[in-house]
Coordinates of C-alpha atoms and ligand atoms in Angstrom, one line a residue:
M278 CA -9.9 11.7 -13.8
S279 CA -6.5 13.0 -14.5
R280 CA -3.6 10.3 -15.5
L281 CA -0.8 10.3 -12.7
I282 CA 2.7 10.7 -14.0
I283 CA 5.2 8.8 -11.3
V284 CA 9.0 9.9 -12.1
S285 CA 11.7 8.4 -9.5
N286 CA 15.2 7.8 -10.5
R287 CA 14.7 3.9 -10.7
V288 CA 11.1 2.7 -12.0
A289 CA 10.7 -0.4 -9.8
P290 CA 10.7 -3.8 -11.5
I291 CA 7.3 -4.6 -10.6
S292 CA 6.8 -8.2 -10.1
E293 CA 4.6 -7.4 -7.0
G294 CA 5.5 -9.1 -4.1
G295 CA 9.4 -9.7 -5.4
P296 CA 12.0 -8.4 -3.2
A297 CA 12.0 -5.0 -4.6
A298 CA 8.6 -4.3 -3.5
G299 CA 9.0 -1.6 -0.9
G300 CA 6.0 0.5 0.6
L301 CA 6.8 2.9 -2.3
A302 CA 6.8 0.9 -5.3
V303 CA 3.7 -1.1 -3.6
G304 CA 1.7 2.0 -2.8
V305 CA 2.7 4.1 -6.1
Y306 CA 2.1 0.9 -8.2
D307 CA -2.0 0.7 -6.8
A308 CA -2.3 4.3 -7.8
L309 CA -1.5 3.9 -11.2
K310 CA -3.3 0.9 -11.7
E311 CA -6.6 2.9 -10.2
T312 CA -5.9 6.4 -12.4
G313 CA -3.9 4.8 -15.4
G314 CA -0.7 6.6 -15.9
M315 CA 3.3 6.3 -16.7
W316 CA 5.9 5.6 -14.2
F317 CA 8.9 7.0 -15.8
G318 CA 13.1 7.0 -14.7
W319 CA 16.0 5.2 -15.2
S320 CA 15.9 1.7 -16.2
G321 CA 18.9 0.6 -13.9
D322 CA 21.0 -0.3 -17.2
V323 CA 24.6 2.2 -17.1
V324 CA 25.2 2.4 -21.9
A325 CA 28.2 3.9 -23.2
E326 CA 26.2 6.4 -25.2
P327 CA 23.3 8.8 -24.0
P328 CA 20.3 6.5 -25.3
Q329 CA 18.0 8.2 -28.0
S330 CA 14.8 7.1 -27.0
I331 CA 12.9 5.8 -24.2
T332 CA 11.2 2.2 -23.9
L333 CA 7.7 1.6 -23.3
E334 CA 6.3 -1.0 -22.1
E335 CA 2.4 -1.1 -21.3
R336 CA 1.1 -3.5 -18.3
G337 CA -2.9 -3.1 -18.1
R338 CA -3.5 0.7 -17.8
V339 CA 0.1 1.5 -16.7
T340 CA 3.1 2.4 -19.1
F341 CA 6.7 2.0 -17.8
A342 CA 8.9 4.1 -19.5
T343 CA 12.4 4.0 -19.1
I344 CA 15.7 4.8 -20.3
G345 CA 19.3 3.9 -19.8
L346 CA 22.0 6.2 -18.2
A347 CA 25.4 7.2 -19.9
Q348 CA 28.8 6.1 -17.7
R349 CA 29.2 9.8 -17.5
D350 CA 25.9 10.5 -16.2
Y351 CA 25.6 7.6 -13.9
D352 CA 29.2 8.7 -12.4
Q353 CA 28.4 12.5 -12.2
Y354 CA 24.4 12.5 -11.4
Y355 CA 23.6 9.3 -9.5
R356 CA 27.1 8.3 -7.8
G357 CA 28.6 11.7 -7.6
F358 CA 26.1 14.4 -6.3
S359 CA 23.0 12.6 -5.4
N360 CA 24.7 9.5 -3.4
A361 CA 28.2 11.1 -2.5
T362 CA 26.9 14.8 -1.8
L363 CA 23.2 14.8 -0.8
W364 CA 22.7 11.5 0.7
P365 CA 25.4 12.2 3.4
A366 CA 24.3 15.8 3.8
F367 CA 20.6 14.8 4.1
H368 CA 21.0 12.2 6.9
Y369 CA 23.6 14.3 9.0
R370 CA 26.7 13.4 7.9
P371 CA 28.7 16.8 6.7
D372 CA 31.8 14.5 7.3
L373 CA 31.3 12.5 4.6
I374 CA 30.1 15.2 2.0
Q375 CA 32.3 15.1 -1.3
F376 CA 31.3 17.8 -3.5
D377 CA 32.6 18.4 -7.0
R378 CA 31.6 20.9 -9.5
D379 CA 31.3 19.0 -12.6
E380 CA 29.2 16.4 -10.8
F381 CA 27.0 19.0 -9.5
D382 CA 26.8 20.4 -13.1
G383 CA 26.0 16.9 -14.1
Y384 CA 23.4 16.4 -11.5
C385 CA 21.4 19.1 -13.0
R386 CA 22.2 18.3 -16.9
V387 CA 20.7 14.7 -16.1
N388 CA 17.5 16.0 -14.8
R389 CA 17.0 18.6 -17.7
W390 CA 17.6 16.0 -20.1
L391 CA 15.4 13.5 -18.5
A392 CA 12.7 16.1 -18.4
K393 CA 13.4 17.1 -22.2
Q394 CA 12.6 13.3 -22.7
L395 CA 9.3 13.5 -20.5
A396 CA 7.9 16.4 -21.8
P397 CA 6.7 15.2 -25.2
L398 CA 4.8 12.4 -23.5
L399 CA 2.7 14.6 -21.6
K400 CA -1.2 15.6 -21.6
A401 CA -2.7 18.8 -20.8
D402 CA -4.2 17.1 -17.6
D403 CA -1.5 14.6 -16.5
V404 CA -0.5 15.3 -12.8
I405 CA 3.1 14.5 -11.8
W406 CA 4.5 13.1 -8.6
V407 CA 8.3 13.2 -8.8
H408 CA 9.9 11.2 -6.2
D409 CA 13.2 11.9 -4.0
Y410 CA 16.6 13.6 -3.4
H411 CA 18.0 12.6 -7.1
L412 CA 15.4 15.0 -8.8
I413 CA 15.2 18.2 -6.9
P414 CA 15.6 20.2 -9.7
F415 CA 13.0 18.4 -12.3
A416 CA 10.0 20.6 -11.8
Q417 CA 12.2 23.5 -12.9
A418 CA 13.6 21.7 -15.9
L419 CA 10.1 20.6 -16.7
R420 CA 9.0 24.5 -16.5
D421 CA 11.5 25.3 -19.0
E422 CA 10.3 23.0 -21.3
G423 CA 6.9 24.8 -21.4
V424 CA 5.0 22.3 -18.9
T425 CA 2.2 23.9 -17.0
N426 CA 0.8 20.7 -15.5
R427 CA 0.6 20.4 -11.4
I428 CA 3.7 19.1 -10.1
G429 CA 4.4 17.6 -6.7
F430 CA 7.4 16.3 -4.9
F431 CA 8.2 13.8 -2.1
L432 CA 11.4 13.5 -0.4
H433 CA 11.9 10.2 1.1
I434 CA 14.9 11.1 3.1
P435 CA 15.5 13.6 6.0
F436 CA 15.5 17.3 5.0
P437 CA 18.5 18.7 7.4
A438 CA 18.4 21.3 9.6
T439 CA 19.6 24.5 8.1
Q440 CA 23.1 24.6 9.7
V441 CA 23.7 21.3 8.1
L442 CA 22.3 22.1 4.6
L443 CA 24.3 25.0 4.4
S444 CA 27.6 22.6 4.4
V445 CA 26.1 21.5 1.0
P446 CA 27.7 24.0 -1.6
R447 CA 25.2 25.4 -3.9
H448 CA 22.1 24.8 -1.0
R449 CA 20.8 28.0 -2.5
V450 CA 20.1 26.7 -5.8
L451 CA 18.4 23.4 -4.9
V452 CA 16.4 25.1 -2.6
E453 CA 15.2 27.6 -5.0
A454 CA 14.5 24.4 -7.6
L455 CA 12.6 22.6 -4.8
C456 CA 10.3 26.0 -4.9
S457 CA 9.3 25.3 -8.6
F458 CA 7.1 22.4 -7.3
D459 CA 3.7 22.9 -6.7
L460 CA 3.4 20.9 -3.6
L461 CA 6.4 19.4 -1.2
G462 CA 6.1 16.6 0.7
F463 CA 8.3 15.6 3.8
Q464 CA 8.3 12.2 5.7
T465 CA 7.6 14.0 9.2
A466 CA 7.1 17.3 11.1
P467 CA 10.6 17.7 11.6
D468 CA 11.4 17.8 8.0
L469 CA 9.1 20.2 7.2
R470 CA 9.9 22.5 9.6
A471 CA 13.6 22.4 8.8
F472 CA 12.6 23.2 5.2
C473 CA 10.4 25.9 6.7
D474 CA 13.6 27.0 8.6
Y475 CA 15.4 27.5 5.8
I476 CA 12.7 29.3 3.8
E477 CA 12.5 32.1 6.5
T478 CA 16.0 32.2 7.6
Q479 CA 18.0 31.9 4.3
A480 CA 15.9 32.6 1.5
N481 CA 14.0 35.8 3.2
G482 CA 10.7 33.7 2.2
S483 CA 7.7 33.2 4.3
V484 CA 5.7 30.7 5.2
V485 CA 1.9 30.7 6.3
R486 CA 1.0 27.8 8.7
I487 CA -2.8 27.1 8.6
A488 CA -3.6 24.1 11.0
G489 CA -4.9 21.0 9.1
E490 CA -3.7 22.2 5.5
P491 CA -0.3 22.3 3.7
N492 CA 1.5 25.5 4.8
A493 CA 1.8 28.3 2.1
V494 CA 5.2 28.7 1.3
S495 CA 6.4 32.0 -0.8
A496 CA 10.0 32.4 -1.8
F497 CA 12.4 33.2 -4.8
G498 CA 9.6 35.1 -6.5
K499 CA 7.1 31.4 -6.4
T500 CA 4.3 30.4 -4.1
L501 CA 4.1 26.6 -3.3
R502 CA 2.7 24.5 -0.5
A503 CA 4.4 21.9 1.7
A504 CA 3.5 19.2 4.4
A505 CA 4.3 16.0 6.4
Y506 CA 3.1 12.6 4.6
P507 CA 4.6 10.0 6.7
I508 CA 4.6 6.9 4.5
G509 CA 2.9 4.0 5.5
V510 CA 3.0 0.0 4.7
Y511 CA -0.4 -2.3 4.1
P512 CA 0.0 -3.9 7.7
D513 CA -3.0 -6.5 7.0
E514 CA -1.2 -8.1 4.0
I515 CA 2.1 -8.1 6.0
A516 CA 0.4 -9.9 8.4
L517 CA -0.9 -12.5 5.8
L518 CA 2.2 -12.9 4.4
A519 CA 4.2 -13.7 7.7
K520 CA 1.6 -15.9 9.2
D521 CA 1.7 -17.9 5.7
G522 CA 5.3 -18.0 5.7
E523 CA 5.8 -19.4 9.4
S524 CA 6.0 -23.2 7.7
G525 CA 8.3 -22.2 4.8
R526 CA 11.9 -23.6 4.9
E527 CA 13.6 -20.7 5.8
V528 CA 11.9 -20.3 9.0
Q529 CA 12.2 -23.5 9.9
T530 CA 15.8 -23.7 9.3
V531 CA 16.0 -20.5 11.6
K532 CA 14.1 -22.2 14.2
T533 CA 15.8 -25.4 14.1
T534 CA 19.4 -24.0 14.3
L535 CA 18.4 -21.2 17.4
R536 CA 16.7 -24.2 19.0
D537 CA 15.1 -22.5 22.4
R538 CA 17.1 -19.4 22.0
K539 CA 15.7 -16.2 21.5
L540 CA 16.3 -14.0 18.5
I541 CA 16.9 -10.5 17.5
M542 CA 16.5 -9.4 13.7
S543 CA 17.5 -6.2 11.7
V544 CA 17.0 -6.1 8.0
D545 CA 18.7 -3.3 6.2
R546 CA 20.3 -2.0 3.0
L547 CA 24.0 -1.7 4.0
D548 CA 24.5 1.6 4.6
Y549 CA 26.2 3.9 7.2
S550 CA 23.2 5.9 7.6
K551 CA 21.8 2.4 9.4
G552 CA 23.8 2.6 12.4
L553 CA 24.9 -0.8 12.0
V554 CA 28.4 -0.8 13.8
E555 CA 26.5 0.9 16.6
R556 CA 24.2 -1.9 16.8
F557 CA 26.6 -4.8 16.9
R558 CA 28.6 -3.0 19.5
A559 CA 25.1 -2.6 21.5
F560 CA 24.6 -6.4 21.0
E561 CA 28.1 -7.1 22.2
K562 CA 27.6 -4.7 25.3
L563 CA 24.5 -6.8 26.2
L564 CA 26.6 -10.0 26.2
E565 CA 28.9 -8.4 28.3
H566 CA 26.7 -6.9 31.0
Q567 CA 24.4 -9.8 31.2
P568 CA 26.3 -13.3 31.2
A569 CA 23.0 -15.0 31.1
Q570 CA 22.0 -14.1 27.9
R571 CA 25.2 -15.9 26.6
N572 CA 24.1 -18.8 24.7
N573 CA 20.6 -17.8 25.2
V574 CA 20.0 -15.0 22.1
S575 CA 21.1 -15.1 18.4
F576 CA 21.1 -12.0 16.5
V577 CA 20.8 -11.9 12.8
Q578 CA 21.6 -9.2 10.4
I579 CA 20.5 -9.3 6.9
A580 CA 22.1 -6.4 4.9
P581 CA 22.7 -6.7 1.4
P582 CA 25.1 -4.3 -0.3
T583 CA 23.8 -1.2 -2.0
R584 CA 26.0 1.4 -4.1
A585 CA 29.0 -0.9 -3.8
D586 CA 31.1 1.0 -6.3
M587 CA 31.5 3.7 -3.8
D588 CA 34.3 4.1 -1.1
T589 CA 32.2 5.0 1.5
Y590 CA 30.2 2.1 1.0
R591 CA 32.8 -0.2 0.8
D592 CA 34.4 1.2 4.3
I593 CA 31.4 0.4 6.1
R594 CA 31.3 -2.9 4.5
L595 CA 34.9 -3.9 6.0
Q596 CA 34.4 -2.4 8.7
L597 CA 31.1 -4.3 10.0
E598 CA 32.9 -7.6 8.9
A599 CA 35.5 -6.8 11.3
E600 CA 33.2 -6.3 14.1
S601 CA 31.0 -8.9 13.8
G602 CA 34.1 -11.2 13.4
R603 CA 35.5 -9.4 16.6
I604 CA 32.3 -10.0 18.3
N605 CA 31.6 -13.9 17.6
G606 CA 35.5 -14.5 18.2
R607 CA 34.7 -13.1 21.5
Y608 CA 31.6 -14.9 22.6
A609 CA 30.8 -17.9 20.4
E610 CA 31.0 -21.2 21.4
L611 CA 31.3 -24.3 19.6
D612 CA 27.3 -24.8 19.0
W613 CA 26.9 -20.8 19.0
T614 CA 27.4 -18.0 16.9
P615 CA 26.1 -14.7 18.3
I616 CA 25.7 -12.6 15.5
R617 CA 24.8 -14.2 11.7
Y618 CA 25.6 -11.5 9.3
I619 CA 24.3 -11.9 6.0
H620 CA 24.9 -10.1 2.9
R621 CA 22.0 -11.0 0.8
Q622 CA 18.8 -10.0 -0.2
Y623 CA 15.5 -11.9 0.7
E624 CA 12.2 -12.2 -0.6
R625 CA 9.3 -10.1 1.0
P626 CA 7.0 -13.2 2.4
V627 CA 10.5 -14.7 4.2
L628 CA 11.5 -11.3 5.5
A629 CA 7.9 -11.1 7.0
A630 CA 7.7 -14.5 8.5
L631 CA 11.4 -14.0 9.9
F632 CA 10.3 -11.2 11.5
R633 CA 7.4 -13.1 13.3
A634 CA 9.6 -15.5 14.2
S635 CA 11.9 -13.1 16.1
H636 CA 11.9 -12.0 19.6
V637 CA 13.0 -8.4 19.0
G638 CA 13.2 -6.0 15.9
F639 CA 16.5 -4.1 16.3
V640 CA 16.1 -0.9 14.2
T641 CA 18.4 1.5 14.9
P642 CA 19.2 4.0 11.8
L643 CA 21.6 7.2 13.0
R644 CA 18.9 9.0 10.4
D645 CA 16.2 7.7 8.5
G646 CA 13.5 9.6 6.6
M647 CA 10.8 6.9 7.5
N648 CA 12.2 3.3 7.9
L649 CA 9.6 0.9 6.9
V650 CA 11.3 -2.1 8.2
A651 CA 10.3 -0.6 11.6
K652 CA 6.5 -0.6 10.1
E653 CA 7.1 -3.7 8.6
Y654 CA 8.4 -5.9 11.5
V655 CA 5.2 -4.6 14.0
A656 CA 2.7 -5.5 10.9
A657 CA 4.2 -9.0 10.9
Q658 CA 3.8 -10.0 14.5
D659 CA 1.5 -12.7 16.0
P660 CA -0.9 -10.7 18.0
D661 CA -0.9 -13.7 20.6
D662 CA 2.8 -13.6 21.1
P663 CA 4.1 -10.3 19.4
G664 CA 8.0 -9.4 19.6
V665 CA 9.0 -6.1 20.5
L666 CA 10.5 -3.0 18.5
V667 CA 13.7 -1.0 19.8
L668 CA 13.5 2.0 17.6
S669 CA 15.9 5.0 17.0
Q670 CA 14.9 8.1 18.0
F671 CA 16.4 9.3 14.4
A672 CA 14.0 7.2 12.4
G673 CA 10.9 9.2 10.9
A674 CA 9.0 6.2 12.1
A675 CA 9.9 7.0 15.6
Q676 CA 7.4 10.0 15.4
E677 CA 4.4 7.3 14.9
L678 CA 5.2 4.2 16.8
N679 CA 4.9 5.2 20.2
G680 CA 4.8 1.3 21.4
A681 CA 8.5 0.7 20.7
L682 CA 11.3 1.0 23.0
I683 CA 12.7 4.2 21.7
V684 CA 16.7 4.6 21.8
N685 CA 19.4 6.6 20.5
P686 CA 21.4 5.0 18.5
L687 CA 24.7 6.3 19.8
D688 CA 24.4 5.4 23.3
I689 CA 25.1 1.7 22.9
A690 CA 24.8 0.9 27.1
G691 CA 21.4 2.2 26.5
M692 CA 20.8 0.1 23.1
A693 CA 21.7 -2.7 25.3
D694 CA 19.4 -1.8 28.4
A695 CA 16.5 -1.6 25.7
L696 CA 17.5 -5.2 24.2
A697 CA 17.5 -6.5 27.5
A698 CA 14.2 -4.7 28.5
A699 CA 12.8 -5.9 25.6
L700 CA 13.5 -9.8 25.7
A701 CA 12.3 -10.2 29.4
M702 CA 8.8 -8.2 28.6
P703 CA 6.5 -9.7 29.5
L704 CA 3.4 -10.8 27.4
K705 CA 0.8 -8.2 28.4
E706 CA 3.1 -5.2 27.9
R707 CA 3.9 -6.4 24.5
Q708 CA 0.5 -7.2 23.4
A709 CA -0.9 -3.6 24.7
R710 CA 2.6 -2.0 22.8
Y711 CA 1.7 -4.2 19.6
T712 CA -2.2 -3.3 19.6
D713 CA -1.3 0.3 19.5
M714 CA 1.3 0.3 16.7
F715 CA -0.8 -2.1 14.4
A716 CA -3.8 0.1 14.8
Q717 CA -1.5 3.2 14.0
L718 CA -0.2 1.1 11.1
R719 CA -3.8 0.6 9.5
E720 CA -4.8 4.3 10.3
N721 CA -2.0 5.5 8.1
N722 CA -1.5 2.6 5.7
V723 CA 0.1 3.5 2.6
S724 CA -3.1 4.5 0.6
V725 CA -3.4 7.2 3.3
W726 CA -0.1 8.7 2.7
R727 CA -0.7 8.4 -1.8
D728 CA -4.3 9.8 -1.3
N729 CA -3.6 12.6 1.1
F730 CA -0.6 13.9 -1.0
M731 CA -2.7 13.2 -4.5
R732 CA -5.8 15.3 -2.6
D733 CA -3.6 18.3 -2.1
L734 CA -1.5 18.3 -5.2
Q735 CA -5.0 18.2 -7.4
A736 CA -6.5 20.7 -4.5
Ligands
ADQ256 P1 15.2 2.9 2.3 O1 16.4 3.8 2.8 O2 15.6 1.8 1.7 O3 14.4 3.8 1.6 P2 13.5 1.3 4.5 O4 12.5 2.3 4.7 O5 13.8 0.6 5.2 O6 14.7 2.3 3.5 O7 13.0 0.6 3.0 C1 13.4 -0.2 2.6 C2 12.4 -1.5 2.1 O8 13.4 -2.3 1.1 C3 11.6 -2.1 2.8 O9 10.4 -2.6 2.4 C4 12.4 -3.7 3.2 O10 11.6 -4.5 3.5 C5 13.2 -4.0 2.1 N1 14.3 -4.3 2.2 C6 15.5 -4.0 3.2 N2 16.4 -5.1 3.3 C7 16.1 -6.1 2.6 C8 16.6 -7.3 2.2 N3 18.1 -7.7 3.0 N4 16.1 -8.2 1.2 C9 14.7 -7.7 0.9 N5 14.1 -6.5 1.2 C10 14.9 -5.5 1.8 C11 14.5 5.2 1.7 C12 14.3 5.9 3.1 C13 13.3 5.5 4.1 C14 12.0 5.2 3.6 C15 11.5 4.8 2.3 C16 10.2 5.0 2.0 O11 15.6 6.1 2.9 O12 14.1 6.1 5.3 O13 11.2 4.6 4.7 O14 12.8 5.3 1.4 O15 9.9 5.9 1.7

């Protein structure tokens, strides 16, 4: 069996079940343990000078190969082009794009430097799987180092519609670089369509669509394949975690302080793509339109800050603090706080148990590649008394989770109506929707995602 080499911007700190162990980390680490292999990427450290060597750490059959980033590389590659240009563009926010030529050069330089570090560690039959938007030029950089192995790429975030992608300076260079991979994986069919549209309308390329197989793409003198591989979770494991966590301290505290009130739950990284401001306003609208809900329902938003050294992230944080303060000021009573807005990270078992204790999972990103929280919420429910998922039409997960109440996150009143419908939904309907979605989660769990991608990469 070929060795698997995973390359991602950050190498997940693997303490299984720890807070960072999301779908990607868990699914990919499982594959590495099975085939043996290496996980290569940034250690998370920012250092004064570019480090000269990689740190190798063996755990069973898996080698973790990590390296620090010099301050300038961090600023240009990570904070700059990846997160101030690509992230907003790929989440349909051209208004937030900041472009700086030096940052773009830094992005390409760091990709080349990382490829140079990895190349000497590779063996002839290794299969390389690269993850996410930080590493679009990585295959091209490896090819320049003489690497001829199979190289696949999975994009965890949306691939934007052509007219949006055109707003990114150097878009053509990026798409040409993508074409150096042997296989491209997207979260959903609309993302795949957007990529193929660019190839056909902007790159003078061709796409052959064969049912049940990846598309065959030719462009920039290269041939490759591209398909959608929606990422999943392990629903049965999450269900167990959630049940086990029911008697835990955090869940008991929430239940005691709620008394008999209902609970609406949201969990996100604090990011402008997650639609938090609109979500707070929808909850406010619910209280405004339905006075009977006042003092009868609480909304818990857990949102640990990320990328806190960037202005756009500081802005969204301030805006949310103002909104939650304003809404609580308007509706709170001596014994009831409508919105509990919490800035911290929780361990996975605690989150799962909180999902199970809540009546509504409120997941309304303005754009999201997939959104694993939506899937985790469903997986964590009690089959005898499941909660209802209210889900944005712009989350990749909406393509699969037909049992959710699907909303447009810009339609505040529409979201408030969906919340009211969710809170009032009869048990039979909740069960039917949950059963449907749980079956879907099982059928397309994270091993299916990984195995389908690996099968096509090796074919
Ligand atoms: P993210 O944008 O980070 O991921 P998401 O898919 O929701 O978004 O995954 C986040 C993971 O972190 C989930 O497993 C969640 O439970 C966990 N998490 C979130 N907030 C947390 C908190 N406060 N405490 C502890 N854990 C928390 C990117 C893309 C998504 C895509 C994933 C995977 O943006 O669209 O679904 O990658 O491909």
